[in-house]
PDB file of C-alpha atoms in Angstrom:
ATOM      1  CA  VAL A   1       0.199   0.042   0.226  1.00 57.00           C
ATOM      2  CA  SER A   2       2.667   2.334   0.829  1.00 58.00           C
ATOM      3  CA  THR A   3       4.654   1.739  -2.100  1.00 57.00           C
ATOM      4  CA  GLN A   4       1.384   2.331  -4.015  1.00 58.00           C
ATOM      5  CA  SER A   5       0.799   5.400  -2.587  1.00 56.00           C
ATOM      6  CA  THR A   6       4.292   6.722  -2.866  1.00 57.00           C
ATOM      7  CA  GLY A   7       4.070   6.404  -6.415  1.00 60.00           C
ATOM      8  CA  LYS A   8       1.249   7.856  -6.572  1.00 61.00           C
ATOM      9  CA  LYS A   9       2.486  11.066  -4.490  1.00 72.00           C
ATOM     10  CA  MET A  10      -0.559  10.214  -2.049  1.00 79.00           C
ATOM     11  CA  TYR A  11       1.762   8.800   0.630  1.00 79.00           C
ATOM     12  CA  ASP A  12       2.505  12.242   2.185  1.00 81.00           C
ATOM     13  CA  ASN A  13      -1.409  12.781   2.353  1.00 84.00           C
ATOM     14  CA  THR A  14      -2.449   9.291   3.668  1.00 87.00           C
ATOM     15  CA  ILE A  15      -3.327   7.811   6.827  1.00 89.00           C
ATOM     16  CA  ILE A  16      -2.400   4.166   6.875  1.00 91.00           C
ATOM     17  CA  ILE A  17      -4.431   1.683   9.856  1.00 92.00           C
ATOM     18  CA  PHE A  18      -3.695  -1.418  10.593  1.00 92.00           C
ATOM     19  CA  THR A  19      -5.723  -3.195  12.709  1.00 91.00           C
ATOM     20  CA  GLY A  20      -7.689  -6.670  13.440  1.00 88.00           C
ATOM     21  CA  ASP A  21     -11.120  -7.334  14.586  1.00 87.00           C
ATOM     22  CA  ASN A  22     -10.155 -10.319  16.777  1.00 92.00           C
ATOM     23  CA  GLY A  23      -7.251 -12.510  17.942  1.00 92.00           C
ATOM     24  CA  GLY A  24      -5.545 -15.322  16.204  1.00 88.00           C
ATOM     25  CA  ALA A  25      -7.799 -18.943  15.662  1.00 84.00           C
ATOM     26  CA  VAL A  26      -5.835 -21.240  16.986  1.00 81.00           C
ATOM     27  CA  GLN A  27      -6.760 -24.449  15.005  1.00 74.00           C
ATOM     28  CA  GLY A  28      -4.749 -24.953  11.657  1.00 64.00           C
ATOM     29  CA  PRO A  29      -5.865 -27.094   8.807  1.00 59.00           C
ATOM     30  CA  ASP A  30      -7.463 -30.543   9.432  1.00 55.00           C
ATOM     31  CA  ASP A  31      -5.221 -33.362  10.749  1.00 54.00           C
ATOM     32  CA  SER A  32      -2.109 -30.946  10.310  1.00 54.00           C
ATOM     33  CA  LYS A  33      -1.093 -31.553  14.183  1.00 56.00           C
ATOM     34  CA  SER A  34      -0.368 -27.676  13.381  1.00 58.00           C
ATOM     35  CA  LEU A  35      -0.785 -24.506  15.518  1.00 64.00           C
ATOM     36  CA  GLY A  36      -3.238 -21.877  13.532  1.00 73.00           C
ATOM     37  CA  GLY A  37      -2.503 -18.936  15.242  1.00 79.00           C
ATOM     38  CA  THR A  38      -1.137 -17.772  18.314  1.00 83.00           C
ATOM     39  CA  ASN A  39      -1.549 -14.623  20.941  1.00 90.00           C
ATOM     40  CA  PHE A  40       0.846 -15.894  22.942  1.00 89.00           C
ATOM     41  CA  PRO A  41       1.584 -14.482  25.679  1.00 91.00           C
ATOM     42  CA  TYR A  42      -1.894 -14.006  26.097  1.00 94.00           C
ATOM     43  CA  ARG A  43      -4.503 -16.663  26.779  1.00 94.00           C
ATOM     44  CA  GLY A  44      -7.161 -17.465  24.472  1.00 92.00           C
ATOM     45  CA  ALA A  45      -8.072 -17.176  21.166  1.00 90.00           C
ATOM     46  CA  LYS A  46     -10.606 -16.088  18.361  1.00 88.00           C
ATOM     47  CA  TRP A  47     -14.488 -17.021  19.611  1.00 87.00           C
ATOM     48  CA  THR A  48     -13.499 -16.396  23.188  1.00 93.00           C
ATOM     49  CA  ILE A  49     -13.497 -13.202  25.621  1.00 96.00           C
ATOM     50  CA  TRP A  50      -9.723 -13.659  26.697  1.00 97.00           C
ATOM     51  CA  GLU A  51      -7.438 -11.430  26.178  1.00 97.00           C
ATOM     52  CA  GLY A  52      -6.086 -13.940  23.275  1.00 95.00           C
ATOM     53  CA  GLY A  53      -9.172 -13.328  21.913  1.00 94.00           C
ATOM     54  CA  VAL A  54     -10.011  -9.840  22.365  1.00 95.00           C
ATOM     55  CA  LYS A  55      -6.592  -8.342  22.141  1.00 94.00           C
ATOM     56  CA  VAL A  56      -5.274  -6.985  18.924  1.00 92.00           C
ATOM     57  CA  PRO A  57      -2.123  -5.325  17.382  1.00 89.00           C
ATOM     58  CA  ALA A  58      -2.458  -2.420  15.391  1.00 91.00           C
ATOM     59  CA  PHE A  59      -0.568   0.735  14.056  1.00 89.00           C
ATOM     60  CA  VAL A  60      -1.257   3.974  12.232  1.00 91.00           C
ATOM     61  CA  THR A  61       1.310   6.118  10.306  1.00 90.00           C
ATOM     62  CA  GLY A  62       0.541   9.319   8.723  1.00 88.00           C
ATOM     63  CA  PRO A  63       0.650  12.863   8.685  1.00 88.00           C
ATOM     64  CA  GLY A  64       0.777  14.454  11.940  1.00 88.00           C
ATOM     65  CA  ILE A  65       0.846  11.766  13.565  1.00 89.00           C
ATOM     66  CA  LEU A  66       4.184  10.793  15.835  1.00 87.00           C
ATOM     67  CA  PRO A  67       6.455   8.189  14.431  1.00 87.00           C
ATOM     68  CA  GLY A  68       7.889   5.212  16.724  1.00 86.00           C
ATOM     69  CA  VAL A  69       5.385   5.796  19.488  1.00 82.00           C
ATOM     70  CA  VAL A  70       3.865   2.733  21.647  1.00 84.00           C
ATOM     71  CA  SER A  71       0.659   3.481  23.473  1.00 83.00           C
ATOM     72  CA  ASN A  72      -0.591   0.999  26.105  1.00 84.00           C
ATOM     73  CA  GLU A  73      -3.626   3.305  26.454  1.00 87.00           C
ATOM     74  CA  LEU A  74      -6.911   1.450  26.280  1.00 91.00           C
ATOM     75  CA  PHE A  75      -8.537   1.396  22.931  1.00 92.00           C
ATOM     76  CA  HIS A  76     -11.579   0.204  21.024  1.00 93.00           C
ATOM     77  CA  ILE A  77     -12.810  -0.317  17.913  1.00 91.00           C
ATOM     78  CA  THR A  78     -15.530   2.021  18.284  1.00 92.00           C
ATOM     79  CA  ASP A  79     -12.758   4.804  18.724  1.00 94.00           C
ATOM     80  CA  TRP A  80     -11.568   4.762  15.096  1.00 93.00           C
ATOM     81  CA  LEU A  81     -14.369   6.595  13.779  1.00 92.00           C
ATOM     82  CA  PRO A  82     -14.047   9.489  15.977  1.00 93.00           C
ATOM     83  CA  THR A  83     -10.337   9.068  16.152  1.00 93.00           C
ATOM     84  CA  ILE A  84     -10.390   9.389  12.122  1.00 92.00           C
ATOM     85  CA  ALA A  85     -12.241  12.391  12.595  1.00 92.00           C
ATOM     86  CA  GLY A  86      -9.703  13.748  14.839  1.00 91.00           C
ATOM     87  CA  PHE A  87      -7.433  13.116  12.512  1.00 90.00           C
ATOM     88  CA  VAL A  88      -8.591  15.435   9.457  1.00 88.00           C
ATOM     89  CA  GLY A  89      -9.618  17.932  12.001  1.00 89.00           C
ATOM     90  CA  THR A  90     -13.550  17.369  11.884  1.00 88.00           C
ATOM     91  CA  GLU A  91     -15.874  16.303  14.506  1.00 83.00           C
ATOM     92  CA  THR A  92     -18.835  13.506  14.202  1.00 83.00           C
ATOM     93  CA  LYS A  93     -22.115  15.057  14.746  1.00 81.00           C
ATOM     94  CA  GLN A  94     -23.607  12.022  16.693  1.00 81.00           C
ATOM     95  CA  GLU A  95     -23.488  10.994  19.782  1.00 82.00           C
ATOM     96  CA  LEU A  96     -21.003   7.382  19.660  1.00 84.00           C
ATOM     97  CA  ASP A  97     -19.954   5.123  21.597  1.00 86.00           C
ATOM     98  CA  GLY A  98     -16.466   5.454  20.704  1.00 92.00           C
ATOM     99  CA  PHE A  99     -13.525   8.127  21.467  1.00 93.00           C
ATOM    100  CA  ASP A 100     -11.455  10.295  19.642  1.00 93.00           C
ATOM    101  CA  GLN A 101      -8.059   9.113  20.324  1.00 92.00           C
ATOM    102  CA  SER A 102      -6.280  10.999  17.620  1.00 92.00           C
ATOM    103  CA  GLY A 103      -4.603  13.359  20.534  1.00 91.00           C
ATOM    104  CA  ILE A 104      -2.904  10.262  21.760  1.00 90.00           C
ATOM    105  CA  LEU A 105      -1.535   9.373  18.678  1.00 90.00           C
ATOM    106  CA  MET A 106      -0.617  12.952  17.510  1.00 90.00           C
ATOM    107  CA  GLY A 107       1.221  13.921  20.401  1.00 87.00           C
ATOM    108  CA  THR A 108      -1.393  16.557  22.069  1.00 88.00           C
ATOM    109  CA  ALA A 109      -2.405  14.570  24.669  1.00 87.00           C
ATOM    110  CA  ASN A 110      -1.002  12.237  27.163  1.00 83.00           C
ATOM    111  CA  LYS A 111      -3.845  10.016  28.193  1.00 85.00           C
ATOM    112  CA  THR A 112      -7.121   8.348  26.922  1.00 87.00           C
ATOM    113  CA  GLU A 113     -10.667   9.420  27.765  1.00 86.00           C
ATOM    114  CA  ARG A 114     -11.285   6.068  27.385  1.00 92.00           C
ATOM    115  CA  GLN A 115     -11.296   4.262  30.780  1.00 92.00           C
ATOM    116  CA  ASP A 116     -13.408   1.486  30.591  1.00 95.00           C
ATOM    117  CA  LEU A 117     -14.988  -0.594  28.052  1.00 94.00           C
ATOM    118  CA  ILE A 118     -17.505  -3.555  27.636  1.00 94.00           C
ATOM    119  CA  LEU A 119     -15.882  -6.595  25.631  1.00 94.00           C
ATOM    120  CA  GLU A 120     -18.986  -8.602  25.961  1.00 93.00           C
ATOM    121  CA  LEU A 121     -22.898  -8.839  27.026  1.00 92.00           C
ATOM    122  CA  ASP A 122     -24.211 -11.896  25.483  1.00 90.00           C
ATOM    123  CA  PRO A 123     -26.916 -13.985  27.392  1.00 89.00           C
ATOM    124  CA  ALA A 124     -26.835 -15.883  24.135  1.00 85.00           C
ATOM    125  CA  TYR A 125     -23.786 -17.604  25.181  1.00 87.00           C
ATOM    126  CA  GLN A 126     -23.896 -17.023  28.996  1.00 90.00           C
ATOM    127  CA  GLN A 127     -21.226 -14.330  28.889  1.00 93.00           C
ATOM    128  CA  ALA A 128     -19.710 -10.940  29.559  1.00 96.00           C
ATOM    129  CA  ALA A 129     -16.576  -8.892  30.431  1.00 97.00           C
ATOM    130  CA  TYR A 130     -15.829  -5.565  31.232  1.00 98.00           C
ATOM    131  CA  ILE A 131     -12.679  -3.861  31.644  1.00 97.00           C
ATOM    132  CA  LYS A 132     -12.038  -0.511  33.954  1.00 97.00           C
ATOM    133  CA  GLY A 133      -8.507   0.660  34.725  1.00 94.00           C
ATOM    134  CA  ASN A 134      -6.221  -1.952  35.302  1.00 95.00           C
ATOM    135  CA  TYR A 135      -9.124  -4.441  35.727  1.00 98.00           C
ATOM    136  CA  LYS A 136     -11.186  -7.137  33.573  1.00 98.00           C
ATOM    137  CA  LEU A 137     -14.047  -8.908  35.225  1.00 98.00           C
ATOM    138  CA  ILE A 138     -15.618 -11.685  33.358  1.00 98.00           C
ATOM    139  CA  VAL A 139     -18.876 -13.520  34.501  1.00 97.00           C
ATOM    140  CA  GLY A 140     -20.151 -16.462  32.945  1.00 94.00           C
ATOM    141  CA  ASP A 141     -18.210 -18.697  30.168  1.00 91.00           C
ATOM    142  CA  PRO A 142     -15.453 -17.186  28.594  1.00 94.00           C
ATOM    143  CA  ALA A 143     -15.068 -19.630  25.681  1.00 90.00           C
ATOM    144  CA  PRO A 144     -18.140 -21.077  24.163  1.00 79.00           C
ATOM    145  CA  LYS A 145     -15.679 -23.403  22.149  1.00 78.00           C
ATOM    146  CA  PRO A 146     -12.813 -24.327  24.893  1.00 81.00           C
ATOM    147  CA  TYR A 147      -9.832 -21.917  24.025  1.00 86.00           C
ATOM    148  CA  ASN A 148      -8.723 -21.565  27.499  1.00 90.00           C
ATOM    149  CA  ASN A 149      -5.180 -21.886  27.570  1.00 88.00           C
ATOM    150  CA  ILE A 150      -1.822 -20.181  26.576  1.00 85.00           C
ATOM    151  CA  TYR A 151      -1.156 -21.705  22.922  1.00 81.00           C
ATOM    152  CA  ALA A 152       2.805 -20.780  22.907  1.00 79.00           C
ATOM    153  CA  PRO A 153       4.337 -20.802  19.119  1.00 75.00           C
ATOM    154  CA  LEU A 154       5.070 -24.191  17.871  1.00 64.00           C
ATOM    155  CA  THR A 155       8.621 -25.737  19.208  1.00 59.00           C
ATOM    156  CA  GLY A 156       8.771 -28.967  17.357  1.00 55.00           C
ATOM    157  CA  ASP A 157       6.048 -30.784  19.692  1.00 55.00           C
ATOM    158  CA  LEU A 158       3.260 -30.851  17.339  1.00 54.00           C
ATOM    159  CA  GLU A 159       1.173 -33.665  19.075  1.00 57.00           C
ATOM    160  CA  ARG A 160       0.203 -31.343  22.045  1.00 57.00           C
ATOM    161  CA  TYR A 161      -1.562 -29.203  19.526  1.00 61.00           C
ATOM    162  CA  GLU A 162      -3.204 -32.694  17.823  1.00 60.00           C
ATOM    163  CA  SER A 163      -7.174 -32.196  19.083  1.00 61.00           C
ATOM    164  CA  LEU A 164      -7.334 -28.357  17.953  1.00 65.00           C
ATOM    165  CA  ASN A 165      -7.104 -29.670  14.843  1.00 61.00           C
ATOM    166  CA  ASP A 166      -9.195 -32.544  14.529  1.00 65.00           C
ATOM    167  CA  PRO A 167     -12.406 -32.137  12.646  1.00 64.00           C
ATOM    168  CA  ASP A 168     -14.639 -34.110  15.112  1.00 69.00           C
ATOM    169  CA  SER A 169     -13.112 -32.022  17.748  1.00 70.00           C
ATOM    170  CA  TYR A 170     -13.953 -29.079  16.316  1.00 67.00           C
ATOM    171  CA  ARG A 171     -17.515 -30.235  15.149  1.00 69.00           C
ATOM    172  CA  GLU A 172     -18.455 -31.141  18.760  1.00 74.00           C
ATOM    173  CA  TRP A 173     -17.355 -27.591  20.293  1.00 74.00           C
ATOM    174  CA  SER A 174     -19.203 -25.644  17.029  1.00 71.00           C
ATOM    175  CA  VAL A 175     -22.194 -27.958  18.009  1.00 73.00           C
ATOM    176  CA  ALA A 176     -22.109 -27.543  22.062  1.00 77.00           C
ATOM    177  CA  SER A 177     -21.757 -23.582  21.061  1.00 76.00           C
ATOM    178  CA  ASN A 178     -24.838 -23.431  18.850  1.00 75.00           C
ATOM    179  CA  THR A 179     -26.561 -25.677  20.961  1.00 80.00           C
ATOM    180  CA  LYS A 180     -26.118 -23.060  24.083  1.00 81.00           C
ATOM    181  CA  ALA A 181     -27.063 -20.346  21.510  1.00 79.00           C
ATOM    182  CA  ARG A 182     -30.528 -22.462  20.754  1.00 80.00           C
ATOM    183  CA  ASP A 183     -31.270 -23.762  24.213  1.00 85.00           C
ATOM    184  CA  PHE A 184     -31.152 -19.515  25.424  1.00 83.00           C
ATOM    185  CA  ILE A 185     -33.757 -19.466  21.999  1.00 80.00           C
ATOM    186  CA  LYS A 186     -35.797 -22.129  22.628  1.00 84.00           C
ATOM    187  CA  LYS A 187     -35.958 -21.037  26.410  1.00 86.00           C
ATOM    188  CA  ILE A 188     -37.124 -17.009  25.417  1.00 81.00           C
ATOM    189  CA  ALA A 189     -39.800 -18.871  23.492  1.00 80.00           C
ATOM    190  CA  ASP A 190     -41.070 -21.406  26.463  1.00 86.00           C
ATOM    191  CA  ASP A 191     -40.954 -19.450  29.370  1.00 86.00           C
ATOM    192  CA  LYS A 192     -42.537 -16.033  29.513  1.00 84.00           C
ATOM    193  CA  THR A 193     -41.343 -14.881  32.830  1.00 88.00           C
ATOM    194  CA  PHE A 194     -37.600 -15.116  31.338  1.00 86.00           C
ATOM    195  CA  ASP A 195     -35.856 -12.042  31.293  1.00 87.00           C
ATOM    196  CA  PHE A 196     -32.764 -12.024  29.030  1.00 85.00           C
ATOM    197  CA  ARG A 197     -32.191  -8.501  30.337  1.00 87.00           C
ATOM    198  CA  ASN A 198     -32.110 -10.042  33.879  1.00 91.00           C
ATOM    199  CA  PHE A 199     -28.045 -10.028  34.108  1.00 92.00           C
ATOM    200  CA  PRO A 200     -27.860 -12.613  37.061  1.00 94.00           C
ATOM    201  CA  GLU A 201     -30.380 -14.544  35.692  1.00 91.00           C
ATOM    202  CA  ALA A 202     -29.649 -14.459  32.167  1.00 90.00           C
ATOM    203  CA  ILE A 203     -25.542 -14.730  32.379  1.00 92.00           C
ATOM    204  CA  GLY A 204     -24.496 -15.434  35.930  1.00 92.00           C
ATOM    205  CA  ALA A 205     -24.564 -14.325  39.494  1.00 94.00           C
ATOM    206  CA  PHE A 206     -22.542 -12.770  41.858  1.00 95.00           C
ATOM    207  CA  GLU A 207     -20.262 -15.601  43.010  1.00 93.00           C
ATOM    208  CA  GLN A 208     -17.476 -17.818  43.054  1.00 89.00           C
ATOM    209  CA  ASN A 209     -18.440 -20.058  39.526  1.00 89.00           C
ATOM    210  CA  SER A 210     -19.524 -17.156  37.733  1.00 94.00           C
ATOM    211  CA  VAL A 211     -17.594 -14.340  38.299  1.00 97.00           C
ATOM    212  CA  GLN A 212     -13.436 -13.922  37.493  1.00 97.00           C
ATOM    213  CA  LEU A 213     -11.402 -10.796  37.931  1.00 98.00           C
ATOM    214  CA  TYR A 214      -7.774 -10.190  36.660  1.00 98.00           C
ATOM    215  CA  ASP A 215      -5.367  -7.428  37.369  1.00 97.00           C
ATOM    216  CA  LEU A 216      -4.103  -7.225  33.762  1.00 96.00           C
ATOM    217  CA  SER A 217      -1.538  -4.442  34.653  1.00 95.00           C
ATOM    218  CA  ILE A 218       0.405  -7.458  36.552  1.00 96.00           C
ATOM    219  CA  ASP A 219      -1.115 -10.652  35.017  1.00 97.00           C
ATOM    220  CA  PRO A 220      -1.933 -10.165  31.460  1.00 95.00           C
ATOM    221  CA  SER A 221      -2.046 -13.894  31.069  1.00 96.00           C
ATOM    222  CA  GLU A 222      -5.305 -13.825  32.925  1.00 97.00           C
ATOM    223  CA  SER A 223      -3.667 -16.582  34.693  1.00 96.00           C
ATOM    224  CA  ASP A 224      -4.348 -15.205  38.719  1.00 97.00           C
ATOM    225  CA  ASN A 225      -7.960 -15.125  39.515  1.00 97.00           C
ATOM    226  CA  GLN A 226      -8.119 -12.463  42.056  1.00 97.00           C
ATOM    227  CA  PHE A 227     -11.939 -13.430  42.940  1.00 97.00           C
ATOM    228  CA  SER A 228     -11.348 -16.743  43.631  1.00 95.00           C
ATOM    229  CA  LYS A 229      -8.901 -15.966  46.362  1.00 95.00           C
ATOM    230  CA  GLY A 230     -11.244 -13.057  47.550  1.00 94.00           C
ATOM    231  CA  ARG A 231      -9.634 -10.349  46.599  1.00 95.00           C
ATOM    232  CA  PHE A 232     -10.900  -6.663  45.284  1.00 96.00           C
ATOM    233  CA  LYS A 233     -14.237  -8.074  45.692  1.00 95.00           C
ATOM    234  CA  ASP A 234     -15.528  -4.063  46.006  1.00 97.00           C
ATOM    235  CA  VAL A 235     -14.082  -3.802  42.472  1.00 97.00           C
ATOM    236  CA  ALA A 236     -15.609  -7.013  41.370  1.00 97.00           C
ATOM    237  CA  LYS A 237     -18.882  -5.813  42.827  1.00 97.00           C
ATOM    238  CA  ASP A 238     -19.173  -2.490  41.217  1.00 97.00           C
ATOM    239  CA  MET A 239     -17.711  -3.642  38.070  1.00 97.00           C
ATOM    240  CA  TYR A 240     -20.774  -6.429  38.094  1.00 97.00           C
ATOM    241  CA  ASP A 241     -22.829  -4.178  38.921  1.00 97.00           C
ATOM    242  CA  PHE A 242     -22.520  -1.735  36.379  1.00 96.00           C
ATOM    243  CA  LEU A 243     -23.259  -4.600  33.576  1.00 96.00           C
ATOM    244  CA  ALA A 244     -26.306  -5.103  35.521  1.00 95.00           C
ATOM    245  CA  VAL A 245     -27.187  -2.079  34.140  1.00 93.00           C
ATOM    246  CA  LYS A 246     -25.952  -1.923  30.795  1.00 92.00           C
ATOM    247  CA  SER A 247     -27.807  -5.358  30.651  1.00 91.00           C
ATOM    248  CA  LYS A 248     -31.281  -3.798  30.702  1.00 88.00           C
ATOM    249  CA  ASP A 249     -30.860  -1.736  27.643  1.00 82.00           C
ATOM    250  CA  LEU A 250     -30.193  -4.974  25.637  1.00 75.00           C
ATOM    251  CA  GLY A 251     -32.178  -4.819  22.508  1.00 66.00           C
ATOM    252  CA  GLU A 252     -33.624  -7.507  20.671  1.00 61.00           C
ATOM    253  CA  MET A 253     -31.348  -9.867  19.828  1.00 56.00           C
ATOM    254  CA  ILE A 254     -30.690 -11.290  16.763  1.00 53.00           C
ATOM    255  CA  PHE A 255     -28.757 -14.669  15.961  1.00 53.00           C
ATOM    256  CA  TYR A 256     -26.063 -15.785  13.927  1.00 48.00           C
ATOM    257  CA  LEU A 257     -25.461 -19.703  14.187  1.00 49.00           C
ATOM    258  CA  ASP A 258     -22.671 -21.565  12.629  1.00 45.00           C
ATOM    259  CA  ASP A 259     -23.113 -25.171  12.149  1.00 42.00           C
ATOM    260  CA  ASN A 260     -19.013 -26.157  11.415  1.00 35.00           C
ATOM    261  CA  ARG A 261     -19.430 -23.774   8.762  1.00 35.00           C
ATOM    262  CA  ASP A 262     -22.943 -24.982   7.832  1.00 34.00           C
ATOM    263  CA  ILE A 263     -24.760 -21.570   8.053  1.00 34.00           C
ATOM    264  CA  GLU A 264     -28.041 -21.297   9.331  1.00 40.00           C
ATOM    265  CA  ASN A 265     -29.883 -18.322   9.461  1.00 37.00           C
ATOM    266  CA  SER A 266     -32.653 -18.604  12.306  1.00 37.00           C
ATOM    267  CA  LYS A 267     -35.821 -18.000  11.068  1.00 39.00           C
ATOM    268  CA  ARG A 268     -37.933 -15.514  13.044  1.00 43.00           C
ATOM    269  CA  ASP A 269     -40.046 -12.424  12.419  1.00 47.00           C
ATOM    270  CA  TYR A 270     -38.300  -9.380  13.973  1.00 46.00           C
ATOM    271  CA  ASN A 271     -39.808  -5.868  14.679  1.00 52.00           C
ATOM    272  CA  ILE A 272     -37.061  -3.542  13.912  1.00 52.00           C
ATOM    273  CA  PRO A 273     -37.834   0.336  13.365  1.00 56.00           C
ATOM    274  CA  GLY A 274     -36.761   0.951   9.354  1.00 58.00           C
ATOM    275  CA  LEU A 275     -36.456  -2.855   8.449  1.00 56.00           C
ATOM    276  CA  GLU A 276     -40.168  -3.887   8.506  1.00 58.00           C
ATOM    277  CA  ASP A 277     -39.990  -4.707   5.063  1.00 63.00           C
ATOM    278  CA  TRP A 278     -36.863  -6.958   5.143  1.00 57.00           C
ATOM    279  CA  ASP A 279     -36.550 -10.385   5.712  1.00 56.00           C
ATOM    280  CA  SER A 280     -34.950 -12.693   7.794  1.00 52.00           C
ATOM    281  CA  ASP A 281     -32.380 -13.096   5.260  1.00 51.00           C
ATOM    282  CA  GLN A 282     -31.280  -9.975   4.611  1.00 51.00           C
ATOM    283  CA  ILE A 283     -31.365  -8.776   8.184  1.00 50.00           C
ATOM    284  CA  ASN A 284     -29.428 -11.951   9.552  1.00 46.00           C
ATOM    285  CA  LYS A 285     -26.177 -10.816   6.448  1.00 44.00           C
ATOM    286  CA  TRP A 286     -23.380  -8.802   6.460  1.00 42.00           C
ATOM    287  CA  ARG A 287     -24.275  -5.505   3.991  1.00 44.00           C
ATOM    288  CA  PRO A 288     -23.464  -2.261   3.851  1.00 45.00           C
ATOM    289  CA  TRP A 289     -26.014   0.156   5.262  1.00 48.00           C
ATOM    290  CA  LEU A 290     -26.202   2.895   2.584  1.00 52.00           C
ATOM    291  CA  ASP A 291     -27.947   2.283  -0.135  1.00 55.00           C
ATOM    292  CA  GLU A 292     -26.412   3.244  -3.785  1.00 57.00           C
ATOM    293  CA  THR A 293     -27.636   6.620  -3.484  1.00 64.00           C
ATOM    294  CA  GLY A 294     -25.649   7.190  -0.323  1.00 57.00           C
ATOM    295  CA  GLU A 295     -28.961   7.286   1.778  1.00 61.00           C
ATOM    296  CA  ASP A 296     -28.888   5.073   5.340  1.00 52.00           C
ATOM    297  CA  LYS A 297     -31.126   2.384   4.921  1.00 50.00           C
ATOM    298  CA  PHE A 298     -32.259   2.148   8.593  1.00 46.00           C
ATOM    299  CA  LEU A 299     -32.247   6.034   9.508  1.00 46.00           C
ATOM    300  CA  GLY A 300     -33.929   7.062   5.554  1.00 46.00           C
ATOM    301  CA  LYS A 301     -31.119   9.945   5.869  1.00 42.00           C
TER     302      LYS A 301
END
């Protein structure tokens, strides 16, 4: 990219951003007994809410951006839109979840405005995760597909990753993961008293077998659960209560199930403002939110 833009004299006026949407998937090709990816030294992988599943490397370069600077400030994918707006000297007109982080990257600010972020809040898979300051709270199941270990780079011992590449194991994990979601859908349909916005009931109670707390500043690999040792319970309770409040704001849920790459879109009628004329197949697919004229399909403007 940089070579092509330099040749067209665009490089000096171009911002290049490299980032990712999730951690690496550790399973390799079927029967390869190899490692697909490693998130070492972080725990977990894609499909989990461990740091190995949600923490990704990123870099940005361009005019006005300080070269050679490494930032460990909290940064979420929702921050990119307001940050890019900050790069070009404008502001977003709507209230957004993200923060303008351009000041950190351009050297005009020393600290991020973002002090916390919700990583997950999902009653279908009974999992939630929240970072505030140095602490990370996990409630429920951190890994519907059981990638719970720290997967170090290979050093010749291929057999230890054999189970990761076994098609039967992967299929079994996928089925178990989807069964959990299907059970949740059935519970909503069958039990009229069940409220998926009730955080303790839907995801997990504030107790030892549901809650984990890690201090990422000294334990980035999430190996020392402070909550299980009775430490910082007041911190954990404040974070738990915050998620419980946010859970009450959950909207209607749209389910996307994956049976070992045999995609099945859940069939149900949706009542989403602006999408009354769309059928389930249309809603349950990735698609642009602007039509060919630039009109917003959801907001109509």
